[in-house]
CSV table of C-alpha atoms in Angstrom, one decimal:
chain,number,residue,atom,x,y,z
A,19,UNK,CA,0.0,0.0,0.2
A,20,UNK,CA,3.0,2.3,1.0
A,21,UNK,CA,4.7,1.7,-2.4
A,22,UNK,CA,0.9,2.4,-4.3
A,23,UNK,CA,0.7,6.0,-2.1
A,24,UNK,CA,4.1,6.8,-3.6
A,25,UNK,CA,3.4,6.2,-6.8
A,26,UNK,CA,0.2,8.3,-6.5
A,27,UNK,CA,2.2,10.8,-4.9
A,28,UNK,CA,4.9,11.0,-7.8
A,29,UNK,CA,2.4,11.0,-10.2
A,30,UNK,CA,0.6,14.0,-9.1
A,31,UNK,CA,3.9,15.4,-8.7
A,32,UNK,CA,4.5,14.8,-12.3
A,33,UNK,CA,1.1,16.3,-13.3
A,34,UNK,CA,2.0,19.4,-11.4
A,35,UNK,CA,5.1,20.0,-12.7
A,36,UNK,CA,4.1,19.3,-16.4
A,37,UNK,CA,3.2,23.0,-16.9
A,38,UNK,CA,6.1,24.5,-15.3
A,39,UNK,CA,8.3,22.0,-17.7
A,40,UNK,CA,7.3,21.3,-21.1
A,41,UNK,CA,4.2,23.7,-20.7
A,42,UNK,CA,5.2,27.1,-19.6
A,43,UNK,CA,3.0,28.8,-22.0
A,44,UNK,CA,0.1,27.1,-20.8
A,45,UNK,CA,-2.3,29.5,-18.9
A,46,UNK,CA,-5.5,29.0,-16.2
A,47,UNK,CA,-8.8,29.6,-17.6
A,48,UNK,CA,-9.9,32.1,-14.9
A,49,UNK,CA,-6.3,34.1,-15.6
A,50,UNK,CA,-7.1,35.0,-19.3
A,51,UNK,CA,-7.3,38.5,-20.4
A,52,UNK,CA,-10.8,38.6,-21.4
A,53,UNK,CA,-10.2,42.3,-23.0
A,54,UNK,CA,-8.0,40.8,-25.7
A,55,UNK,CA,-10.7,39.2,-27.3
A,56,UNK,CA,-12.8,42.7,-27.5
A,57,UNK,CA,-10.2,44.6,-30.0
A,58,UNK,CA,-11.9,46.1,-32.8
A,59,UNK,CA,-10.8,44.6,-36.2
A,60,UNK,CA,-11.7,45.0,-39.7
A,61,UNK,CA,-14.3,43.5,-41.5
A,62,UNK,CA,-13.4,41.1,-44.6
A,63,UNK,CA,-15.3,44.2,-46.6
A,64,UNK,CA,-13.3,47.0,-44.8
A,65,UNK,CA,-10.5,45.3,-46.0
A,66,UNK,CA,-11.4,45.0,-49.7
A,67,UNK,CA,-12.8,48.4,-49.8
A,68,UNK,CA,-9.4,49.7,-48.6
A,69,UNK,CA,-7.2,47.7,-51.0
A,70,UNK,CA,-9.6,48.7,-53.7
A,71,UNK,CA,-9.1,52.4,-52.6
A,72,UNK,CA,-5.2,52.2,-52.9
A,73,UNK,CA,-5.9,50.6,-56.4
A,74,UNK,CA,-8.4,53.8,-57.3
A,75,UNK,CA,-11.0,50.9,-58.0
A,76,UNK,CA,-14.0,51.8,-55.9
A,77,UNK,CA,-15.8,53.5,-58.7
A,78,UNK,CA,-18.0,50.6,-60.0
A,79,UNK,CA,-18.0,50.6,-64.0
A,80,UNK,CA,-20.5,49.4,-66.4
A,81,UNK,CA,-18.6,48.6,-70.1
A,82,UNK,CA,-20.8,47.9,-73.1
A,83,UNK,CA,-19.9,47.4,-76.4
A,84,UNK,CA,-23.1,48.2,-78.9
A,85,UNK,CA,-23.0,47.8,-82.7
A,86,UNK,CA,-24.9,49.9,-84.9
A,87,UNK,CA,-25.9,49.5,-88.6
A,88,UNK,CA,-27.7,52.0,-90.3
A,89,UNK,CA,-28.8,52.8,-94.3
A,90,UNK,CA,-27.3,55.5,-96.5
A,91,UNK,CA,-24.3,57.2,-97.2
A,92,UNK,CA,-21.2,57.9,-94.5
A,93,UNK,CA,-22.9,61.6,-94.6
A,94,UNK,CA,-26.0,60.2,-93.4
A,95,UNK,CA,-23.7,58.1,-90.6
A,96,UNK,CA,-22.2,61.6,-89.7
A,97,UNK,CA,-25.5,62.8,-89.0
A,98,UNK,CA,-26.0,59.6,-87.0
A,99,UNK,CA,-22.6,59.9,-84.8
A,100,UNK,CA,-23.6,63.7,-83.9
A,101,UNK,CA,-27.2,62.1,-82.4
A,102,UNK,CA,-25.1,59.5,-80.5
A,103,UNK,CA,-22.7,62.2,-79.2
A,104,UNK,CA,-26.1,64.1,-77.8
A,105,UNK,CA,-27.5,61.4,-76.2
A,106,UNK,CA,-24.2,60.9,-74.4
A,107,UNK,CA,-23.6,64.5,-73.4
A,108,UNK,CA,-27.3,64.8,-72.4
A,109,UNK,CA,-27.3,62.1,-70.2
A,110,UNK,CA,-24.1,62.9,-68.1
A,111,UNK,CA,-25.7,66.7,-68.0
A,112,UNK,CA,-28.8,65.6,-66.1
A,113,UNK,CA,-26.8,63.3,-63.9
A,114,UNK,CA,-27.5,64.6,-60.1
A,115,UNK,CA,-24.7,62.5,-58.8
A,116,UNK,CA,-22.2,64.1,-61.0
A,117,UNK,CA,-21.1,61.0,-63.1
A,118,UNK,CA,-19.3,61.0,-66.4
A,119,UNK,CA,-19.0,58.7,-69.4
A,120,UNK,CA,-15.8,57.8,-71.2
A,121,UNK,CA,-15.7,55.4,-74.6
A,122,UNK,CA,-15.3,55.9,-78.1
A,123,UNK,CA,-18.0,56.1,-81.1
A,124,UNK,CA,-16.4,54.9,-84.2
A,125,UNK,CA,-18.4,55.7,-87.4
A,126,UNK,CA,-17.9,53.3,-90.5
A,127,UNK,CA,-19.7,52.9,-93.5
A,128,UNK,CA,-22.8,51.0,-92.9
A,129,UNK,CA,-22.5,50.7,-89.4
A,130,UNK,CA,-21.2,52.1,-86.3
A,131,UNK,CA,-19.6,50.7,-82.8
A,132,UNK,CA,-19.8,52.2,-79.2
A,133,UNK,CA,-17.9,51.6,-76.3
A,134,UNK,CA,-19.3,53.2,-73.3
A,135,UNK,CA,-18.1,53.1,-69.4
A,136,UNK,CA,-19.1,54.8,-66.4
A,137,UNK,CA,-21.8,54.1,-63.7
A,138,UNK,CA,-24.4,51.8,-64.4
A,139,UNK,CA,-27.3,54.6,-64.1
A,140,UNK,CA,-25.4,56.5,-67.1
A,141,UNK,CA,-24.5,53.8,-69.2
A,142,UNK,CA,-28.3,52.3,-69.1
A,143,UNK,CA,-29.7,55.9,-69.3
A,144,UNK,CA,-27.6,56.5,-72.5
A,145,UNK,CA,-28.4,53.6,-74.3
A,146,UNK,CA,-32.6,54.2,-73.1
A,147,UNK,CA,-32.2,57.7,-74.7
A,148,UNK,CA,-30.6,56.4,-77.9
A,149,UNK,CA,-34.1,54.8,-78.5
A,150,UNK,CA,-36.5,57.7,-77.4
A,151,UNK,CA,-38.9,58.3,-80.1
A,152,UNK,CA,-38.8,62.2,-79.8
A,153,UNK,CA,-34.7,62.8,-78.6
A,154,UNK,CA,-33.4,59.2,-79.6
A,155,UNK,CA,-31.0,58.9,-82.8
A,156,UNK,CA,-33.2,58.9,-86.0
A,157,UNK,CA,-32.2,57.6,-89.3
A,158,UNK,CA,-32.6,55.1,-92.2
A,159,UNK,CA,-32.7,51.4,-91.4
A,160,UNK,CA,-30.9,52.1,-87.6
A,161,UNK,CA,-30.7,49.2,-85.7
A,162,UNK,CA,-28.6,48.9,-82.5
A,163,UNK,CA,-27.2,45.4,-81.2
A,164,UNK,CA,-25.9,44.4,-77.6
A,165,UNK,CA,-22.3,42.9,-78.3
A,166,UNK,CA,-20.8,43.1,-74.6
A,167,UNK,CA,-22.0,44.2,-71.3
A,168,UNK,CA,-20.2,44.0,-68.1
A,169,UNK,CA,-20.9,45.1,-64.9
A,170,UNK,CA,-18.4,46.3,-62.2
A,171,UNK,CA,-15.3,46.2,-64.2
A,172,UNK,CA,-12.3,47.1,-62.4
A,173,UNK,CA,-11.8,50.4,-64.0
A,174,UNK,CA,-12.0,52.6,-66.7
A,175,UNK,CA,-9.8,52.2,-70.0
A,176,UNK,CA,-10.5,55.5,-71.7
A,177,UNK,CA,-9.5,58.7,-70.8
A,178,UNK,CA,-12.8,60.6,-71.8
A,179,UNK,CA,-15.4,60.2,-74.5
A,180,UNK,CA,-14.6,61.0,-78.1
A,181,UNK,CA,-16.0,59.8,-81.5
A,182,UNK,CA,-14.5,59.5,-84.8
A,183,UNK,CA,-15.0,58.4,-88.3
A,184,UNK,CA,-13.1,56.2,-90.4
A,185,UNK,CA,-13.9,55.5,-94.4
A,186,UNK,CA,-13.7,52.0,-94.8
A,187,UNK,CA,-15.0,50.2,-98.1
A,188,UNK,CA,-18.2,48.9,-98.2
A,189,UNK,CA,-18.6,45.1,-97.5
A,190,UNK,CA,-21.3,42.4,-96.9
A,191,UNK,CA,-21.8,41.3,-93.5
A,192,UNK,CA,-19.3,38.1,-92.2
A,193,UNK,CA,-21.2,34.8,-92.2
A,194,UNK,CA,-20.9,34.2,-88.4
A,195,UNK,CA,-22.0,30.5,-86.9
A,196,UNK,CA,-22.5,30.9,-82.7
A,197,UNK,CA,-18.6,29.7,-82.0
A,198,UNK,CA,-17.6,32.6,-84.2
A,199,UNK,CA,-19.9,35.1,-82.4
A,200,UNK,CA,-18.4,33.9,-79.4
A,201,UNK,CA,-15.1,34.3,-80.3
A,202,UNK,CA,-14.9,37.5,-82.1
A,203,UNK,CA,-16.9,39.5,-79.3
A,204,UNK,CA,-14.4,39.1,-76.6
A,205,UNK,CA,-11.5,39.8,-79.5
A,206,UNK,CA,-13.2,43.3,-80.3
A,207,UNK,CA,-13.8,44.1,-77.0
A,208,UNK,CA,-10.1,43.5,-76.0
A,209,UNK,CA,-9.1,45.4,-78.8
A,210,UNK,CA,-11.1,48.3,-78.0
A,211,UNK,CA,-10.0,48.5,-74.5
A,212,UNK,CA,-6.2,48.5,-75.7
A,213,UNK,CA,-7.1,51.3,-77.8
A,214,UNK,CA,-8.4,53.4,-74.8
A,215,UNK,CA,-5.6,52.2,-72.7
A,216,UNK,CA,-3.1,53.8,-75.3
A,217,UNK,CA,-5.0,56.9,-75.7
A,218,UNK,CA,-4.6,57.3,-72.0
A,219,UNK,CA,-0.9,57.8,-72.1
A,220,UNK,CA,-1.2,60.5,-74.8
A,221,UNK,CA,-1.3,64.4,-74.1
A,222,UNK,CA,-3.8,66.5,-75.7
A,223,UNK,CA,-2.5,67.4,-79.2
A,224,UNK,CA,-1.2,63.5,-79.7
A,225,UNK,CA,-4.9,62.6,-78.7
A,226,UNK,CA,-6.3,65.0,-81.0
A,227,UNK,CA,-4.1,63.7,-83.8
A,228,UNK,CA,-5.0,59.9,-82.7
A,229,UNK,CA,-8.8,60.7,-83.0
A,230,UNK,CA,-8.1,61.8,-86.4
A,231,UNK,CA,-6.1,59.2,-87.6
A,232,UNK,CA,-7.7,56.4,-85.5
A,233,UNK,CA,-7.3,53.8,-88.6
A,234,UNK,CA,-3.9,54.5,-89.2
A,235,UNK,CA,-2.9,55.0,-85.6
A,236,UNK,CA,-4.4,51.3,-84.7
A,237,UNK,CA,-4.8,49.4,-87.9
A,238,UNK,CA,-4.9,45.9,-86.5
A,239,UNK,CA,-7.2,47.1,-83.4
A,240,UNK,CA,-10.0,48.5,-85.2
A,241,UNK,CA,-12.7,46.0,-86.4
A,242,UNK,CA,-13.9,45.7,-89.8
A,243,UNK,CA,-16.9,46.5,-91.4
A,244,UNK,CA,-17.6,43.2,-91.9
A,245,UNK,CA,-16.9,41.9,-88.8
A,246,UNK,CA,-19.4,44.6,-87.3
A,247,UNK,CA,-22.4,44.1,-89.7
A,248,UNK,CA,-21.9,40.4,-89.3
A,249,UNK,CA,-22.5,40.4,-85.7
A,250,UNK,CA,-25.2,43.1,-86.2
A,251,UNK,CA,-27.1,40.5,-88.7
A,252,UNK,CA,-26.6,36.8,-86.3
A,253,UNK,CA,-29.1,36.1,-84.6
A,254,UNK,CA,-27.0,34.9,-81.7
A,255,UNK,CA,-26.4,38.7,-80.5
A,256,UNK,CA,-29.1,40.4,-79.1
A,257,UNK,CA,-30.5,43.6,-80.3
A,258,UNK,CA,-31.0,46.3,-77.6
A,259,UNK,CA,-34.6,46.1,-77.5
A,260,UNK,CA,-33.9,42.4,-76.3
A,261,UNK,CA,-31.3,43.4,-74.2
A,262,UNK,CA,-33.7,45.8,-72.1
A,263,UNK,CA,-36.1,43.1,-72.1
A,264,UNK,CA,-34.1,41.1,-70.3
A,265,UNK,CA,-32.3,43.9,-68.1
A,266,UNK,CA,-35.8,44.9,-66.6
A,267,UNK,CA,-37.7,41.8,-67.0
A,268,UNK,CA,-35.6,38.6,-66.6
A,269,UNK,CA,-38.3,36.8,-65.3
A,270,UNK,CA,-40.8,37.1,-67.9
A,271,UNK,CA,-37.6,36.3,-70.3
A,272,UNK,CA,-36.6,33.4,-68.7
A,273,UNK,CA,-39.7,32.1,-67.7
A,274,UNK,CA,-39.4,31.6,-64.1
A,275,UNK,CA,-38.2,33.3,-61.0
A,276,UNK,CA,-34.4,33.9,-60.9
A,277,UNK,CA,-34.1,31.4,-57.5
A,278,UNK,CA,-35.8,28.7,-59.3
A,279,UNK,CA,-34.2,25.8,-60.4
A,280,UNK,CA,-35.0,25.8,-63.6
A,281,UNK,CA,-33.2,28.9,-64.5
A,282,UNK,CA,-30.1,29.0,-61.8
A,283,UNK,CA,-27.7,27.8,-62.9
A,284,UNK,CA,-28.6,28.9,-66.3
A,285,UNK,CA,-29.0,25.9,-68.6
A,286,UNK,CA,-26.3,25.4,-71.3
A,287,UNK,CA,-29.2,26.0,-74.0
A,288,UNK,CA,-30.3,29.0,-73.1
A,289,UNK,CA,-29.9,31.5,-75.8
A,290,UNK,CA,-29.3,35.4,-75.4
């Protein structure tokens, strides 16, 4: 019995000695400083927003690429281009939050290409104004088509909004299948962004010279009349009217609520 009591005492001593020997960092629960748990820490959102401010990405930008086709001469197209410019300027002037639109409108033979970027309210407002029966764009055979619409892009690519004309020869629309459309639109969008990125590096004089000689300045980045007309004629590209139907009433266009299993995730055979 004495041996057992001695063994028990040694075991107890070992247990008590353990914190001192190998567990010096262990602290009794009642001695913890609970105030250390009450320190205010930044939320994940605060950290992300702070990082965005450092990268100048706070402003949420909506970028669209829109194609337009029209009938008539290039002179008729010039009048249409001026109407587009007026719609952009008017929407910006009426914005109560002081926002602004950047981008470019490129007029070509029988077609036009718009790249607009800015707060979503301005971009949507401008596109809506293009279709207004009283103040919108008027001309023969005009139709607008949504090539690309991206919300919350990381930032602007163009320094300001401008427009220019390029006298490319007339051409028939390219015959594009769905795969051709899917490949062409991103390439066209990226090339336009490259133009904007380069324009940002120019001073005022160089900028005006570039706008006056767009085809010579960026020969490999300017899309062709054939490509733009081909996209406008493709059944796989939404018209601006179809885009707004989907934008304002997605439930009606898709056939059921957005949280329904029928449309979320979107089925692979959904055609926009």
